[in-house]
Coordinates of C-alpha atoms in Angstrom, one line a residue:
M233 CA 3.1 21.1 -13.9
E234 CA 4.8 24.0 -14.9
E235 CA 8.3 22.8 -13.8
Q236 CA 7.2 19.8 -15.7
I237 CA 7.1 21.7 -18.8
E238 CA 10.0 23.8 -17.9
Q239 CA 12.5 21.1 -17.7
F240 CA 11.0 20.4 -21.2
T241 CA 12.1 23.2 -22.2
V242 CA 15.3 23.1 -21.1
Y243 CA 15.9 20.1 -22.6
L244 CA 14.7 21.8 -26.4
Q245 CA 17.5 24.4 -26.0
Q246 CA 20.5 22.6 -24.3
T247 CA 19.9 19.2 -25.8
K248 CA 18.1 19.5 -28.7
G249 CA 19.5 23.0 -29.9
L250 CA 15.9 24.2 -31.1
S251 CA 15.2 28.1 -31.0
G252 CA 13.6 30.4 -28.3
N253 CA 10.6 30.6 -30.7
T254 CA 10.2 27.4 -31.4
V255 CA 10.6 26.2 -27.5
D256 CA 8.1 29.2 -27.3
S257 CA 5.3 27.4 -29.1
Y258 CA 6.3 24.2 -27.5
R259 CA 5.6 25.8 -23.7
R260 CA 2.4 27.4 -24.9
D261 CA 0.9 24.4 -26.0
L262 CA 1.9 22.4 -23.1
R263 CA 0.6 25.1 -20.7
Q264 CA -2.7 24.6 -22.9
L265 CA -3.2 21.1 -22.4
G266 CA -2.4 21.3 -18.4
Q267 CA -4.9 24.0 -18.2
Y268 CA -7.1 21.5 -19.6
L269 CA -6.3 18.8 -17.3
E270 CA -6.4 20.9 -14.5
R271 CA -10.2 22.6 -15.3
V272 CA -11.5 19.8 -17.3
Q273 CA -9.6 16.6 -15.9
E274 CA -9.0 17.7 -12.1
I275 CA -5.2 16.5 -12.5
T276 CA -2.1 18.7 -11.3
D277 CA 0.7 16.3 -12.7
F278 CA 1.5 15.3 -15.9
R279 CA 2.5 11.7 -15.3
E280 CA -1.2 10.7 -14.1
T281 CA -2.1 11.6 -17.7
T282 CA -3.6 8.6 -19.2
P283 CA -4.6 7.8 -23.6
G284 CA -8.2 8.7 -22.9
H285 CA -7.7 12.1 -21.2
L286 CA -5.3 12.9 -24.2
K287 CA -8.2 11.8 -26.3
Q288 CA -10.9 13.7 -25.0
Y289 CA -8.7 17.0 -25.6
F290 CA -8.5 16.9 -29.0
Q291 CA -11.4 15.8 -29.9
M292 CA -12.6 19.0 -27.7
L293 CA -9.7 21.3 -29.7
G294 CA -11.0 19.2 -32.9
R295 CA -14.4 21.1 -32.8
E296 CA -12.2 24.5 -31.9
K297 CA -9.4 24.7 -34.1
K298 CA -8.4 23.9 -37.6
A299 CA -6.9 20.3 -38.2
S300 CA -3.9 21.7 -38.7
T301 CA -3.4 23.4 -35.6
V302 CA -4.5 20.4 -34.1
S303 CA -1.9 18.5 -35.7
R304 CA 0.7 20.8 -34.7
R305 CA -1.0 21.0 -31.2
M306 CA -0.6 17.3 -31.3
S307 CA 3.3 17.3 -32.4
S308 CA 3.9 19.3 -29.5
V309 CA 2.4 16.6 -27.1
R310 CA 4.1 13.9 -28.9
A311 CA 7.5 14.9 -27.9
F312 CA 6.6 15.8 -24.7
Y313 CA 5.7 12.0 -23.8
R314 CA 8.5 10.6 -25.5
Y315 CA 10.8 12.8 -23.6
M316 CA 9.1 11.8 -20.0
V317 CA 9.6 8.0 -21.2
K318 CA 13.3 9.0 -22.1
M319 CA 13.6 10.6 -19.1
Y320 CA 12.1 7.8 -16.7
L321 CA 9.4 9.8 -15.8
I322 CA 6.9 7.4 -17.3
K323 CA 6.5 4.0 -18.2
E324 CA 4.5 3.9 -21.2
D325 CA 4.3 6.9 -24.2
V326 CA 0.1 7.7 -23.1
S327 CA 0.2 9.9 -26.3
E328 CA 0.7 7.0 -28.7
S329 CA -2.2 5.9 -30.1
L330 CA -3.1 10.1 -30.8
Q331 CA -4.2 9.9 -34.7
S332 CA -3.7 13.2 -36.4
P333 CA -6.6 14.6 -37.6
R334 CA -7.7 14.4 -41.7
Q335 CA -7.1 18.1 -43.1
E336 CA -8.5 19.5 -46.4
Q337 CA -7.0 18.5 -49.6
D338 CA -8.8 20.6 -51.7
A339 CA -6.9 24.0 -51.0
P340 CA -2.9 23.7 -49.5
E341 CA -2.4 26.2 -47.0
V342 CA 0.5 28.5 -48.1
L343 CA 3.9 28.8 -46.5
T344 CA 4.2 32.4 -45.2
V345 CA 7.3 34.3 -46.0
E346 CA 8.3 34.3 -42.6
E347 CA 7.2 31.0 -41.7
V348 CA 9.9 29.8 -44.6
R349 CA 12.3 31.9 -43.6
L350 CA 11.8 30.4 -40.1
L351 CA 12.2 26.7 -42.0
L352 CA 15.0 27.6 -44.0
E353 CA 17.2 28.9 -40.8
Q354 CA 16.4 25.4 -39.1
P355 CA 19.8 23.4 -40.7
S356 CA 22.2 26.3 -38.8
G357 CA 25.0 24.4 -38.1
D358 CA 28.7 23.8 -40.0
R359 CA 28.5 20.0 -40.4
P360 CA 28.4 18.3 -44.1
R361 CA 24.7 17.0 -43.3
Q362 CA 23.8 20.8 -42.3
Q363 CA 25.5 21.9 -45.0
R364 CA 23.5 19.5 -48.2
D365 CA 20.2 20.5 -45.9
R366 CA 20.2 24.0 -46.0
A367 CA 21.1 23.9 -49.8
I368 CA 17.8 21.8 -50.4
L369 CA 15.7 23.9 -48.5
E370 CA 16.9 27.0 -50.3
L371 CA 17.0 25.4 -53.5
L372 CA 13.2 23.8 -53.2
Y373 CA 12.2 27.4 -52.5
A374 CA 14.1 29.1 -54.7
T375 CA 13.6 27.0 -57.5
G376 CA 10.1 25.2 -56.9
I377 CA 11.3 22.5 -58.3
K378 CA 10.0 19.0 -58.0
V379 CA 11.9 16.6 -55.5
S380 CA 12.0 13.9 -58.3
E381 CA 13.7 16.8 -60.2
L382 CA 16.0 18.0 -56.8
I383 CA 17.3 14.3 -56.6
A384 CA 17.7 13.9 -60.1
L385 CA 19.8 16.8 -60.1
K386 CA 23.8 15.9 -61.1
I387 CA 26.5 18.9 -60.3
S388 CA 26.9 19.5 -64.0
D389 CA 23.4 20.7 -64.4
V390 CA 24.1 24.0 -62.1
N391 CA 25.6 26.8 -63.3
L392 CA 26.9 28.8 -60.0
R393 CA 28.4 31.8 -61.9
L394 CA 25.2 32.6 -63.6
G395 CA 22.9 31.6 -61.3
F396 CA 20.9 29.3 -62.8
L397 CA 20.1 25.0 -63.0
Q398 CA 19.1 22.8 -65.8
C399 CA 16.0 20.3 -65.3
K400 CA 15.5 17.5 -67.4
E401 CA 12.1 15.2 -68.2
G402 CA 12.6 13.1 -70.9
D403 CA 13.6 14.5 -74.0
R404 CA 12.4 18.1 -72.4
K405 CA 14.5 20.6 -70.6
R406 CA 14.2 23.6 -68.7
V407 CA 16.2 26.2 -67.1
I408 CA 15.3 28.0 -63.8
P409 CA 17.4 30.8 -61.8
F410 CA 18.3 31.1 -58.5
G411 CA 19.0 34.2 -56.0
N412 CA 21.6 34.8 -53.8
H413 CA 20.8 32.7 -50.9
A414 CA 20.5 29.6 -52.7
R415 CA 23.8 30.2 -54.4
A416 CA 25.6 30.7 -51.1
A417 CA 24.0 27.7 -49.8
L418 CA 24.8 25.7 -52.6
L419 CA 28.2 27.0 -52.8
E420 CA 29.1 26.3 -49.5
Y421 CA 27.4 22.9 -49.8
M422 CA 29.7 21.9 -52.9
D423 CA 32.9 23.2 -52.2
R424 CA 32.7 21.5 -48.6
G425 CA 30.0 19.3 -47.7
R426 CA 29.4 17.2 -50.2
E427 CA 33.0 16.2 -50.3
A428 CA 32.9 14.4 -47.2
L429 CA 29.3 12.9 -47.7
A430 CA 29.5 11.8 -51.2
D431 CA 31.3 8.5 -53.2
I432 CA 33.9 10.1 -55.9
R433 CA 31.9 7.9 -58.6
C434 CA 28.8 10.0 -57.6
E435 CA 27.9 12.4 -60.3
T436 CA 24.2 13.3 -58.1
L437 CA 24.3 16.8 -57.0
F438 CA 22.8 15.5 -53.6
V439 CA 23.9 12.4 -51.6
N440 CA 22.7 10.7 -48.2
C441 CA 25.3 9.9 -45.9
S442 CA 26.1 6.7 -47.4
G443 CA 27.4 8.9 -50.3
Q444 CA 25.1 7.9 -52.6
A445 CA 22.2 9.8 -54.1
M446 CA 19.0 10.6 -52.0
S447 CA 15.6 9.3 -52.4
R448 CA 12.3 11.0 -52.3
Q449 CA 11.5 9.5 -48.8
G450 CA 15.1 10.9 -47.5
V451 CA 14.1 14.3 -48.9
W452 CA 10.3 14.2 -47.7
K453 CA 11.9 13.2 -44.5
M454 CA 14.0 15.8 -43.9
V455 CA 11.7 18.7 -45.1
H456 CA 8.9 17.6 -42.2
G457 CA 11.2 17.1 -39.6
Y458 CA 12.6 20.5 -40.2
G459 CA 9.2 22.0 -40.1
E460 CA 8.5 20.2 -37.3
K461 CA 11.4 21.8 -35.5
A462 CA 10.4 24.9 -36.7
A463 CA 7.5 24.4 -34.7
I464 CA 5.4 25.8 -37.9
Q465 CA 1.4 24.9 -37.6
K466 CA 1.5 23.7 -41.4
E467 CA 2.3 20.4 -43.3
V468 CA 5.7 20.7 -44.2
T469 CA 6.8 19.3 -47.0
P470 CA 9.0 19.9 -50.4
H471 CA 5.7 20.1 -52.4
S472 CA 4.9 23.1 -49.6
L473 CA 7.9 25.0 -50.9
R474 CA 7.1 24.6 -54.8
Y475 CA 3.8 26.1 -53.6
A476 CA 5.4 28.8 -51.6
F477 CA 7.2 29.4 -54.6
A478 CA 5.1 30.1 -57.3
V479 CA 2.3 32.0 -54.7
H480 CA 5.2 34.4 -53.4
L481 CA 6.3 35.6 -56.8
I482 CA 2.6 35.7 -58.4
E483 CA 1.8 38.1 -54.6
N484 CA 5.3 40.0 -55.7
G485 CA 4.0 40.6 -59.0
A486 CA 5.8 37.5 -61.3
D487 CA 3.8 37.6 -64.6
V488 CA 1.8 34.1 -63.7
R489 CA 2.7 32.6 -67.0
S490 CA 6.8 32.8 -66.3
V491 CA 5.8 31.4 -62.8
Q492 CA 4.6 28.2 -64.8
E493 CA 7.5 28.5 -67.2
M494 CA 10.1 27.8 -64.2
M495 CA 7.7 25.6 -62.6
G496 CA 8.0 23.3 -65.7
H497 CA 3.4 23.6 -64.9
T498 CA 1.2 23.8 -67.7
D499 CA -3.1 24.7 -67.2
T500 CA -5.9 23.2 -66.8
G501 CA -5.6 24.2 -70.8
A502 CA -2.5 24.2 -72.2
I503 CA -0.8 27.0 -71.6
Q504 CA 2.7 26.8 -73.6
K505 CA 5.6 24.2 -73.5
L506 CA 7.9 24.5 -71.3
A507 CA 10.8 26.5 -71.6
A508 CA 13.4 24.6 -73.2
V509 CA 16.5 26.7 -72.7
Y510 CA 17.1 30.1 -70.7
R511 CA 15.0 32.7 -70.8
H512 CA 16.2 36.5 -69.6
N513 CA 12.6 37.8 -68.9
S514 CA 12.3 34.7 -66.5
R515 CA 15.5 35.8 -64.8
E516 CA 14.0 39.2 -64.8
E517 CA 10.7 38.4 -63.6
Y518 CA 12.6 36.2 -60.3
A519 CA 15.2 39.0 -59.5
Q520 CA 12.1 41.3 -59.3
A521 CA 9.4 39.1 -57.7
H522 CA 11.2 36.4 -55.5
P523 CA 11.7 37.3 -51.5
R524 CA 15.3 35.7 -51.4
A525 CA 16.8 36.8 -55.0

């Protein structure tokens, strides 16, 4: 079993180009599955696994671990058995029928600063799509904007020199600062990546491989995919970055009201109207508190 795991991890490194930390996470998950199969099912070859074996394993895991942990380990196992099918080591994907556990919705887990850093490192190449994805991830975390606001951004809404962007929602608008990491990623994408992707008539900032404005689903899949690639043990969505933006700022001492203004968010009461112009005190709060300012 160990040999099968090592062959898979070599594939992840050489073919998929995953980082060492990510590969280690896959290896750890599969070793734990292998230990269970040997100890409980008396199986010494992953090719002998049945859907029933995997179901029993994850039922046992569900009694001991959080749903987010079970879900991430399930992702590792699915990736492994898809690889086994691709390499003609097994005929059928025995993980196909696995159902991810339902996770609690009332208190979403917040990505740590380290998890965000790991996520932002995933699109590390110099191809236009990777430059675009890197700029999107950096901007989502740097500003806390919604996906609907992100995909509606036009080139003219971004001021790279001063480091802020303008979001519009109906007749309201707000201006949000962003730091040097987001600025560098945006500059790289706008100088090189976007030109290779965009239709010349398209004014939208972020475009898909057809040169048109990206969709909400396209951004969601992209962010989620990089979360899986980074082997983060939490659900990773665009909203995860919006939530992390707020929590990390507040944890580092930012004023709650300034953060709410930057997010365009209102509390259960009405705190105050959304900021309609770029405010100096918001930028000061941002520069002092955001981890990537």
